[in-house]
């Protein structure tokens, strides 16, 4: 299906390209309008998602068994940078996309160096955010598959 803005909104276009388990994400944001549109898109994609209005303990994030987190640093307030750093350090396999308001180059670089996989500036289109989350999850799954595959053996050479 093509939405009025010319963007595909069917399950194939939103990440259901294979019969794998649905992507599981948490969205830490307080922008109700953006969350409403994003939720509809995520439901259409068959993704499992949870909207968080405030930062949750990292143990709770672990228990959610997520593929990715989308977070707005503005919601985190002054402890945003330390929360991002703890999240990236504690859960290195978790995809993290920061989706926040206007920021400086220094802030974006800092976030990426702390471990965020991607950074988007609001306002943004939910389809682009979904595509970026999907790309982060896909890259992480590929990296895990390479690690799980073990060494490559050709003849007597490993």
PDB file of N, CA and C in Angstrom, residues 105-146:
ATOM      1  N   UNK A 105      26.753  19.409  16.220  1.00  0.00           N
ATOM      2  CA  UNK A 105      27.617  18.342  15.714  1.00  0.00           C
ATOM      3  C   UNK A 105      28.332  17.678  16.894  1.00  0.00           C
ATOM      4  N   UNK A 106      28.791  18.460  17.844  1.00  0.00           N
ATOM      5  CA  UNK A 106      29.497  17.918  19.009  1.00  0.00           C
ATOM      6  C   UNK A 106      28.603  16.961  19.797  1.00  0.00           C
ATOM      7  N   UNK A 107      27.318  17.289  19.948  1.00  0.00           N
ATOM      8  CA  UNK A 107      26.400  16.406  20.663  1.00  0.00           C
ATOM      9  C   UNK A 107      26.173  15.108  19.903  1.00  0.00           C
ATOM     10  N   UNK A 108      25.991  15.215  18.594  1.00  0.00           N
ATOM     11  CA  UNK A 108      25.766  14.003  17.797  1.00  0.00           C
ATOM     12  C   UNK A 108      26.993  13.104  17.829  1.00  0.00           C
ATOM     13  N   UNK A 109      28.163  13.694  17.688  1.00  0.00           N
ATOM     14  CA  UNK A 109      29.406  12.916  17.730  1.00  0.00           C
ATOM     15  C   UNK A 109      29.561  12.270  19.102  1.00  0.00           C
ATOM     16  N   UNK A 110      29.275  13.014  20.148  1.00  0.00           N
ATOM     17  CA  UNK A 110      29.374  12.455  21.506  1.00  0.00           C
ATOM     18  C   UNK A 110      28.466  11.242  21.666  1.00  0.00           C
ATOM     19  N   UNK A 111      27.218  11.363  21.208  1.00  0.00           N
ATOM     20  CA  UNK A 111      26.271  10.255  21.305  1.00  0.00           C
ATOM     21  C   UNK A 111      26.734   9.026  20.536  1.00  0.00           C
ATOM     22  N   UNK A 112      27.228   9.245  19.335  1.00  0.00           N
ATOM     23  CA  UNK A 112      27.707   8.124  18.529  1.00  0.00           C
ATOM     24  C   UNK A 112      28.938   7.485  19.159  1.00  0.00           C
ATOM     25  N   UNK A 113      29.810   8.287  19.713  1.00  0.00           N
ATOM     26  CA  UNK A 113      31.004   7.749  20.367  1.00  0.00           C
ATOM     27  C   UNK A 113      30.681   7.029  21.668  1.00  0.00           C
ATOM     28  N   UNK A 114      29.598   7.411  22.320  1.00  0.00           N
ATOM     29  CA  UNK A 114      29.175   6.695  23.525  1.00  0.00           C
ATOM     30  C   UNK A 114      28.603   5.332  23.193  1.00  0.00           C
ATOM     31  N   UNK A 115      28.194   5.142  21.924  1.00  0.00           N
ATOM     32  CA  UNK A 115      27.697   3.827  21.526  1.00  0.00           C
ATOM     33  C   UNK A 115      26.391   3.820  20.772  1.00  0.00           C
ATOM     34  N   UNK A 116      25.757   4.976  20.570  1.00  0.00           N
ATOM     35  CA  UNK A 116      24.535   5.002  19.767  1.00  0.00           C
ATOM     36  C   UNK A 116      24.874   4.561  18.346  1.00  0.00           C
ATOM     37  N   UNK A 117      23.973   3.806  17.739  1.00  0.00           N
ATOM     38  CA  UNK A 117      24.196   3.314  16.380  1.00  0.00           C
ATOM     39  C   UNK A 117      23.798   4.327  15.320  1.00  0.00           C
ATOM     40  N   UNK A 118      22.859   5.192  15.659  1.00  0.00           N
ATOM     41  CA  UNK A 118      22.390   6.182  14.689  1.00  0.00           C
ATOM     42  C   UNK A 118      21.800   7.357  15.458  1.00  0.00           C
ATOM     43  N   UNK A 119      21.671   8.490  14.763  1.00  0.00           N
ATOM     44  CA  UNK A 119      21.156   9.713  15.373  1.00  0.00           C
ATOM     45  C   UNK A 119      20.257  10.390  14.357  1.00  0.00           C
ATOM     46  N   UNK A 120      19.035  10.689  14.762  1.00  0.00           N
ATOM     47  CA  UNK A 120      18.103  11.409  13.907  1.00  0.00           C
ATOM     48  C   UNK A 120      17.640  12.667  14.628  1.00  0.00           C
ATOM     49  N   UNK A 121      17.405  13.708  13.845  1.00  0.00           N
ATOM     50  CA  UNK A 121      16.933  14.962  14.399  1.00  0.00           C
ATOM     51  C   UNK A 121      15.447  15.110  14.119  1.00  0.00           C
ATOM     52  N   UNK A 122      14.692  15.458  15.152  1.00  0.00           N
ATOM     53  CA  UNK A 122      13.260  15.727  14.987  1.00  0.00           C
ATOM     54  C   UNK A 122      13.090  17.147  14.470  1.00  0.00           C
ATOM     55  N   UNK A 123      12.064  17.403  13.720  1.00  0.00           N
ATOM     56  CA  UNK A 123      11.067  16.438  13.290  1.00  0.00           C
ATOM     57  C   UNK A 123      11.620  15.517  12.206  1.00  0.00           C
ATOM     58  N   UNK A 124      11.153  14.285  12.237  1.00  0.00           N
ATOM     59  CA  UNK A 124      11.565  13.327  11.221  1.00  0.00           C
ATOM     60  C   UNK A 124      10.348  12.485  10.825  1.00  0.00           C
ATOM     61  N   UNK A 125      10.471  11.792   9.741  1.00  0.00           N
ATOM     62  CA  UNK A 125       9.381  10.950   9.273  1.00  0.00           C
ATOM     63  C   UNK A 125       9.487   9.579   9.941  1.00  0.00           C
ATOM     64  N   UNK A 126       8.391   9.057  10.471  1.00  0.00           N
ATOM     65  CA  UNK A 126       8.433   7.755  11.129  1.00  0.00           C
ATOM     66  C   UNK A 126       8.968   6.632  10.231  1.00  0.00           C
ATOM     67  N   UNK A 127       8.704   6.708   8.940  1.00  0.00           N
ATOM     68  CA  UNK A 127       9.201   5.679   8.022  1.00  0.00           C
ATOM     69  C   UNK A 127      10.722   5.650   7.999  1.00  0.00           C
ATOM     70  N   UNK A 128      11.345   6.821   8.029  1.00  0.00           N
ATOM     71  CA  UNK A 128      12.796   6.867   8.036  1.00  0.00           C
ATOM     72  C   UNK A 128      13.337   6.306   9.346  1.00  0.00           C
ATOM     73  N   UNK A 129      12.692   6.638  10.447  1.00  0.00           N
ATOM     74  CA  UNK A 129      13.119   6.092  11.735  1.00  0.00           C
ATOM     75  C   UNK A 129      13.016   4.572  11.729  1.00  0.00           C
ATOM     76  N   UNK A 130      11.922   4.048  11.222  1.00  0.00           N
ATOM     77  CA  UNK A 130      11.734   2.593  11.149  1.00  0.00           C
ATOM     78  C   UNK A 130      12.817   1.970  10.274  1.00  0.00           C
ATOM     79  N   UNK A 131      13.108   2.593   9.143  1.00  0.00           N
ATOM     80  CA  UNK A 131      14.144   2.048   8.250  1.00  0.00           C
ATOM     81  C   UNK A 131      15.506   2.042   8.930  1.00  0.00           C
ATOM     82  N   UNK A 132      15.799   3.081   9.680  1.00  0.00           N
ATOM     83  CA  UNK A 132      17.091   3.142  10.375  1.00  0.00           C
ATOM     84  C   UNK A 132      17.175   2.103  11.485  1.00  0.00           C
ATOM     85  N   UNK A 133      16.093   1.908  12.229  1.00  0.00           N
ATOM     86  CA  UNK A 133      16.079   0.866  13.265  1.00  0.00           C
ATOM     87  C   UNK A 133      16.259  -0.497  12.610  1.00  0.00           C
ATOM     88  N   UNK A 134      15.550  -0.708  11.529  1.00  0.00           N
ATOM     89  CA  UNK A 134      15.655  -1.975  10.809  1.00  0.00           C
ATOM     90  C   UNK A 134      17.096  -2.209  10.341  1.00  0.00           C
ATOM     91  N   UNK A 135      17.754  -1.177   9.841  1.00  0.00           N
ATOM     92  CA  UNK A 135      19.139  -1.305   9.372  1.00  0.00           C
ATOM     93  C   UNK A 135      20.078  -1.633  10.534  1.00  0.00           C
ATOM     94  N   UNK A 136      19.875  -0.993  11.669  1.00  0.00           N
ATOM     95  CA  UNK A 136      20.707  -1.271  12.848  1.00  0.00           C
ATOM     96  C   UNK A 136      20.530  -2.721  13.286  1.00  0.00           C
ATOM     97  N   UNK A 137      19.289  -3.175  13.357  1.00  0.00           N
ATOM     98  CA  UNK A 137      19.011  -4.553  13.773  1.00  0.00           C
ATOM     99  C   UNK A 137      19.595  -5.539  12.767  1.00  0.00           C
ATOM    100  N   UNK A 138      19.446  -5.250  11.490  1.00  0.00           N
ATOM    101  CA  UNK A 138      19.983  -6.123  10.442  1.00  0.00           C
ATOM    102  C   UNK A 138      21.508  -6.235  10.556  1.00  0.00           C
ATOM    103  N   UNK A 139      22.185  -5.113  10.726  1.00  0.00           N
ATOM    104  CA  UNK A 139      23.649  -5.142  10.873  1.00  0.00           C
ATOM    105  C   UNK A 139      24.072  -5.946  12.093  1.00  0.00           C
ATOM    106  N   UNK A 140      23.367  -5.785  13.185  1.00  0.00           N
ATOM    107  CA  UNK A 140      23.708  -6.515  14.405  1.00  0.00           C
ATOM    108  C   UNK A 140      23.481  -8.012  14.224  1.00  0.00           C
ATOM    109  N   UNK A 141      22.400  -8.386  13.545  1.00  0.00           N
ATOM    110  CA  UNK A 141      22.139  -9.818  13.298  1.00  0.00           C
ATOM    111  C   UNK A 141      23.211 -10.414  12.399  1.00  0.00           C
ATOM    112  N   UNK A 142      23.646  -9.667  11.396  1.00  0.00           N
ATOM    113  CA  UNK A 142      24.725 -10.149  10.530  1.00  0.00           C
ATOM    114  C   UNK A 142      26.007 -10.343  11.329  1.00  0.00           C
ATOM    115  N   UNK A 143      26.328  -9.403  12.195  1.00  0.00           N
ATOM    116  CA  UNK A 143      27.543  -9.501  13.008  1.00  0.00           C
ATOM    117  C   UNK A 143      27.469 -10.709  13.937  1.00  0.00           C
ATOM    118  N   UNK A 144      26.302 -10.942  14.538  1.00  0.00           N
ATOM    119  CA  UNK A 144      26.126 -12.108  15.408  1.00  0.00           C
ATOM    120  C   UNK A 144      26.280 -13.402  14.617  1.00  0.00           C
ATOM    121  N   UNK A 145      25.737 -13.428  13.404  1.00  0.00           N
ATOM    122  CA  UNK A 145      25.827 -14.639  12.577  1.00  0.00           C
ATOM    123  C   UNK A 145      27.279 -14.944  12.237  1.00  0.00           C
ATOM    124  N   UNK A 146      28.076 -13.917  11.972  1.00  0.00           N
ATOM    125  CA  UNK A 146      29.494 -14.132  11.666  1.00  0.00           C
ATOM    126  C   UNK A 146      30.225 -14.684  12.882  1.00  0.00           C
TER     127      UNK A 146
END
